[in-house]
């Protein structure tokens, strides 16, 4: 579901009133292996938190032009905004993209390759045009700014809720236990 502010929302109870949810922001990068592990953990434990909604906050850990950290996830993040605008199941999108990067190790920096691999869930012609034309480039810049300048994220994965923060330890990530504790504190 896409909120009025353009935030991607994942809930585990489609019949609940969104206003009654505890909201948790999840800052992540598709290219980050720690974000992938945290994504799997959150999908696995969300059923234990029926009144929690996740606001997906994609951001780049290492934006271009940095060549020291690859792959870059800018196209994947822009494609996520495209997917949201086209009412695609975002959990399906996240699962696919994380597995394409970390399992299949596709070249996510090549538009043709990325679009081809996203073809089972997205319209390839429209997606290719959107990515080539930079339709979601500003949304990506806004997402990075929101994460690192407005939300004080210093390492990803990261979570924000009710004035509380949980940031990853660099090169370690966030444990499932830390995530569960954070979600419990923000019920």
mmCIF file of C-alpha atoms in Angstrom:
data_model
loop_
_atom_site.group_PDB
_atom_site.id
_atom_site.type_symbol
_atom_site.label_atom_id
_atom_site.label_comp_id
_atom_site.label_asym_id
_atom_site.label_seq_id
_atom_site.Cartn_x
_atom_site.Cartn_y
_atom_site.Cartn_z
ATOM 1 C CA UNK A 1 0.000 0.000 0.000
ATOM 2 C CA UNK A 2 1.262 3.515 -0.773
ATOM 3 C CA UNK A 3 0.513 6.195 1.793
ATOM 4 C CA UNK A 4 -0.444 9.764 0.957
ATOM 5 C CA UNK A 5 3.147 10.887 1.510
ATOM 6 C CA UNK A 6 4.526 8.347 -0.961
ATOM 7 C CA UNK A 7 5.816 6.001 1.733
ATOM 8 C CA UNK A 8 5.658 2.302 1.046
ATOM 9 C CA UNK A 9 3.672 0.522 3.747
ATOM 10 C CA UNK A 10 3.723 -3.172 4.561
ATOM 11 C CA UNK A 11 1.243 -4.526 7.052
ATOM 12 C CA UNK A 12 0.330 -8.052 7.983
ATOM 13 C CA UNK A 13 -3.347 -7.368 8.631
ATOM 14 C CA UNK A 14 -5.195 -6.044 5.605
ATOM 15 C CA UNK A 15 -8.385 -5.477 7.583
ATOM 16 C CA UNK A 16 -6.906 -3.214 10.256
ATOM 17 C CA UNK A 17 -7.292 0.539 10.299
ATOM 18 C CA UNK A 18 -3.916 2.024 9.260
ATOM 19 C CA UNK A 19 -4.342 4.772 11.868
ATOM 20 C CA UNK A 20 -4.297 2.127 14.641
ATOM 21 C CA UNK A 21 -0.901 0.734 13.632
ATOM 22 C CA UNK A 22 2.428 1.226 15.331
ATOM 23 C CA UNK A 23 4.567 2.639 12.556
ATOM 24 C CA UNK A 24 8.178 1.566 12.100
ATOM 25 C CA UNK A 25 10.431 2.968 9.379
ATOM 26 C CA UNK A 26 12.873 0.488 7.841
ATOM 27 C CA UNK A 27 15.840 2.062 6.046
ATOM 28 C CA UNK A 28 17.577 -0.368 3.710
ATOM 29 C CA UNK A 29 19.662 -0.796 0.577
ATOM 30 C CA UNK A 30 19.077 -3.737 -1.771
ATOM 31 C CA UNK A 31 22.844 -4.124 -2.288
ATOM 32 C CA UNK A 32 23.521 -4.433 1.453
ATOM 33 C CA UNK A 33 23.824 -8.055 2.646
ATOM 34 C CA UNK A 34 22.917 -6.990 6.199
ATOM 35 C CA UNK A 35 19.734 -5.350 4.907
ATOM 36 C CA UNK A 36 18.857 -8.590 3.122
ATOM 37 C CA UNK A 37 19.253 -10.596 6.332
ATOM 38 C CA UNK A 38 17.187 -8.024 8.232
ATOM 39 C CA UNK A 39 14.518 -8.088 5.522
ATOM 40 C CA UNK A 40 14.210 -11.866 5.892
ATOM 41 C CA UNK A 41 14.022 -11.491 9.672
ATOM 42 C CA UNK A 42 11.317 -8.827 9.543
ATOM 43 C CA UNK A 43 9.202 -10.830 7.110
ATOM 44 C CA UNK A 44 9.600 -13.839 9.400
ATOM 45 C CA UNK A 45 8.539 -12.087 12.612
ATOM 46 C CA UNK A 46 5.991 -9.547 11.432
ATOM 47 C CA UNK A 47 3.119 -11.958 12.103
ATOM 48 C CA UNK A 48 4.035 -11.650 15.798
ATOM 49 C CA UNK A 49 3.325 -7.910 15.578
ATOM 50 C CA UNK A 50 -0.199 -7.644 14.103
ATOM 51 C CA UNK A 51 -0.526 -3.926 14.873
ATOM 52 C CA UNK A 52 2.781 -2.898 13.301
ATOM 53 C CA UNK A 53 3.203 -1.384 9.878
ATOM 54 C CA UNK A 54 6.548 -1.120 8.140
ATOM 55 C CA UNK A 55 7.326 2.001 6.139
ATOM 56 C CA UNK A 56 9.870 0.972 3.520
ATOM 57 C CA UNK A 57 12.580 3.601 3.235
ATOM 58 C CA UNK A 58 15.043 2.588 0.517
ATOM 59 C CA UNK A 59 18.307 4.508 0.398
ATOM 60 C CA UNK A 60 21.772 4.057 -1.032
ATOM 61 C CA UNK A 61 24.531 3.123 1.368
ATOM 62 C CA UNK A 62 27.092 4.174 -1.252
ATOM 63 C CA UNK A 63 25.579 6.437 -3.923
ATOM 64 C CA UNK A 64 27.238 6.987 -7.247
ATOM 65 C CA UNK A 65 29.814 8.031 -8.321
ATOM 66 C CA UNK A 66 31.586 5.903 -5.674
ATOM 67 C CA UNK A 67 33.179 2.909 -7.351
ATOM 68 C CA UNK A 68 34.607 1.511 -4.134
ATOM 69 C CA UNK A 69 31.355 -0.191 -3.146
ATOM 70 C CA UNK A 70 29.407 -2.126 -5.709
ATOM 71 C CA UNK A 71 26.863 -2.992 -6.854
ATOM 72 C CA UNK A 72 24.966 0.271 -6.813
ATOM 73 C CA UNK A 73 21.276 -0.056 -6.036
ATOM 74 C CA UNK A 74 20.013 3.186 -7.566
ATOM 75 C CA UNK A 75 18.146 1.456 -10.399
ATOM 76 C CA UNK A 76 16.588 -1.096 -8.033
ATOM 77 C CA UNK A 77 15.326 1.667 -5.761
ATOM 78 C CA UNK A 78 13.934 3.653 -8.686
ATOM 79 C CA UNK A 79 12.250 0.472 -9.945
ATOM 80 C CA UNK A 80 10.702 0.027 -6.484
ATOM 81 C CA UNK A 81 9.077 3.454 -6.764
ATOM 82 C CA UNK A 82 7.846 2.422 -10.228
ATOM 83 C CA UNK A 83 6.484 -0.822 -8.739
ATOM 84 C CA UNK A 84 4.666 1.112 -6.000
ATOM 85 C CA UNK A 85 3.122 3.477 -8.548
ATOM 86 C CA UNK A 86 1.918 0.450 -10.497
ATOM 87 C CA UNK A 87 0.336 -1.318 -7.499
ATOM 88 C CA UNK A 88 2.834 -4.162 -7.521
ATOM 89 C CA UNK A 89 3.043 -6.387 -4.450
ATOM 90 C CA UNK A 90 6.067 -4.764 -2.807
ATOM 91 C CA UNK A 91 6.936 -7.698 -0.605
ATOM 92 C CA UNK A 92 7.168 -9.768 -3.781
ATOM 93 C CA UNK A 93 9.300 -7.019 -5.345
ATOM 94 C CA UNK A 94 11.657 -6.803 -2.342
ATOM 95 C CA UNK A 95 12.058 -10.578 -2.188
ATOM 96 C CA UNK A 96 12.811 -10.774 -5.899
ATOM 97 C CA UNK A 97 15.325 -7.912 -5.958
ATOM 98 C CA UNK A 98 17.188 -9.049 -2.850
ATOM 99 C CA UNK A 99 17.467 -12.569 -4.292
ATOM 100 C CA UNK A 100 18.546 -11.287 -7.720
ATOM 101 C CA UNK A 101 21.375 -9.282 -6.166
ATOM 102 C CA UNK A 102 22.493 -11.620 -3.388
ATOM 103 C CA UNK A 103 21.543 -15.009 -4.818
ATOM 104 C CA UNK A 104 21.720 -14.762 -8.592
ATOM 105 C CA UNK A 105 24.253 -11.913 -8.485
ATOM 106 C CA UNK A 106 22.827 -10.193 -11.557
ATOM 107 C CA UNK A 107 24.264 -6.912 -12.801
ATOM 108 C CA UNK A 108 21.730 -4.625 -11.120
ATOM 109 C CA UNK A 109 23.532 -1.595 -12.546
ATOM 110 C CA UNK A 110 22.552 -2.519 -16.112
ATOM 111 C CA UNK A 111 19.042 -1.391 -17.064
ATOM 112 C CA UNK A 112 18.524 -4.148 -19.635
ATOM 113 C CA UNK A 113 19.567 -6.901 -17.239
ATOM 114 C CA UNK A 114 17.524 -5.532 -14.343
ATOM 115 C CA UNK A 115 14.400 -5.008 -16.441
ATOM 116 C CA UNK A 116 14.686 -8.516 -17.907
ATOM 117 C CA UNK A 117 14.842 -10.056 -14.440
ATOM 118 C CA UNK A 118 11.929 -7.960 -13.170
ATOM 119 C CA UNK A 119 9.729 -8.981 -16.117
ATOM 120 C CA UNK A 120 7.735 -11.566 -14.131
ATOM 121 C CA UNK A 121 6.201 -8.801 -12.001
ATOM 122 C CA UNK A 122 6.635 -5.502 -13.899
ATOM 123 C CA UNK A 123 5.868 -4.238 -17.398
ATOM 124 C CA UNK A 124 9.286 -4.242 -19.049
ATOM 125 C CA UNK A 125 8.697 -1.583 -21.708
ATOM 126 C CA UNK A 126 7.293 0.996 -19.314
ATOM 127 C CA UNK A 127 9.905 0.197 -16.658
ATOM 128 C CA UNK A 128 12.764 0.517 -19.165
ATOM 129 C CA UNK A 129 11.442 3.925 -20.262
ATOM 130 C CA UNK A 130 11.070 5.101 -16.664
ATOM 131 C CA UNK A 131 14.576 4.032 -15.681
ATOM 132 C CA UNK A 132 16.209 5.318 -18.871
ATOM 133 C CA UNK A 133 14.372 8.623 -18.577
ATOM 134 C CA UNK A 134 15.195 9.126 -14.897
ATOM 135 C CA UNK A 135 11.511 9.381 -13.961
ATOM 136 C CA UNK A 136 12.250 8.279 -10.364
ATOM 137 C CA UNK A 137 15.719 9.835 -9.993
ATOM 138 C CA UNK A 138 14.367 12.680 -7.834
ATOM 139 C CA UNK A 139 12.476 10.210 -5.643
ATOM 140 C CA UNK A 140 15.781 8.401 -5.084
ATOM 141 C CA UNK A 141 17.567 11.638 -4.161
ATOM 142 C CA UNK A 142 14.709 12.540 -1.805
ATOM 143 C CA UNK A 143 14.874 9.084 -0.189
ATOM 144 C CA UNK A 144 18.625 9.412 0.398
ATOM 145 C CA UNK A 145 18.213 12.897 1.833
ATOM 146 C CA UNK A 146 15.383 11.783 4.096
ATOM 147 C CA UNK A 147 17.427 8.867 5.438
ATOM 148 C CA UNK A 148 20.771 10.505 5.992
ATOM 149 C CA UNK A 149 19.921 14.164 6.585
ATOM 150 C CA UNK A 150 16.447 14.167 8.130
ATOM 151 C CA UNK A 151 16.349 10.825 9.958
ATOM 152 C CA UNK A 152 19.951 10.736 11.134
ATOM 153 C CA UNK A 153 20.638 7.272 9.752
ATOM 154 C CA UNK A 154 24.348 6.569 9.936
ATOM 155 C CA UNK A 155 24.442 2.841 9.126
ATOM 156 C CA UNK A 156 21.934 0.553 7.465
ATOM 157 C CA UNK A 157 19.831 -1.357 8.036
ATOM 158 C CA UNK A 158 18.186 1.081 10.409
ATOM 159 C CA UNK A 159 14.835 1.513 12.097
ATOM 160 C CA UNK A 160 13.004 4.542 13.457
ATOM 161 C CA UNK A 161 9.811 4.591 15.528
ATOM 162 C CA UNK A 162 8.330 6.870 18.193
ATOM 163 C CA UNK A 163 11.561 8.817 18.581
ATOM 164 C CA UNK A 164 13.542 5.597 19.050
ATOM 165 C CA UNK A 165 16.357 4.464 16.748
ATOM 166 C CA UNK A 166 18.034 1.200 15.943
ATOM 167 C CA UNK A 167 21.030 1.434 13.628
ATOM 168 C CA UNK A 168 23.153 -1.429 12.424
ATOM 169 C CA UNK A 169 26.642 -1.991 13.677
ATOM 170 C CA UNK A 170 28.885 -1.577 10.624
ATOM 171 C CA UNK A 171 29.891 -4.956 9.153
ATOM 172 C CA UNK A 172 27.622 -6.754 11.641
ATOM 173 C CA UNK A 173 24.073 -5.551 10.994
ATOM 174 C CA UNK A 174 21.094 -5.998 13.309
ATOM 175 C CA UNK A 175 20.238 -9.277 14.991
ATOM 176 C CA UNK A 176 16.781 -10.793 14.982
ATOM 177 C CA UNK A 177 16.708 -10.382 18.765
ATOM 178 C CA UNK A 178 17.533 -6.655 18.500
ATOM 179 C CA UNK A 179 14.769 -6.257 15.925
ATOM 180 C CA UNK A 180 12.220 -8.095 18.071
ATOM 181 C CA UNK A 181 13.181 -6.012 21.109
ATOM 182 C CA UNK A 182 12.837 -2.784 19.082
ATOM 183 C CA UNK A 183 9.421 -3.809 17.757
ATOM 184 C CA UNK A 184 8.268 -4.795 21.251
ATOM 185 C CA UNK A 185 9.324 -1.425 22.658
ATOM 186 C CA UNK A 186 7.359 0.352 19.948
ATOM 187 C CA UNK A 187 4.050 -1.472 20.310
#
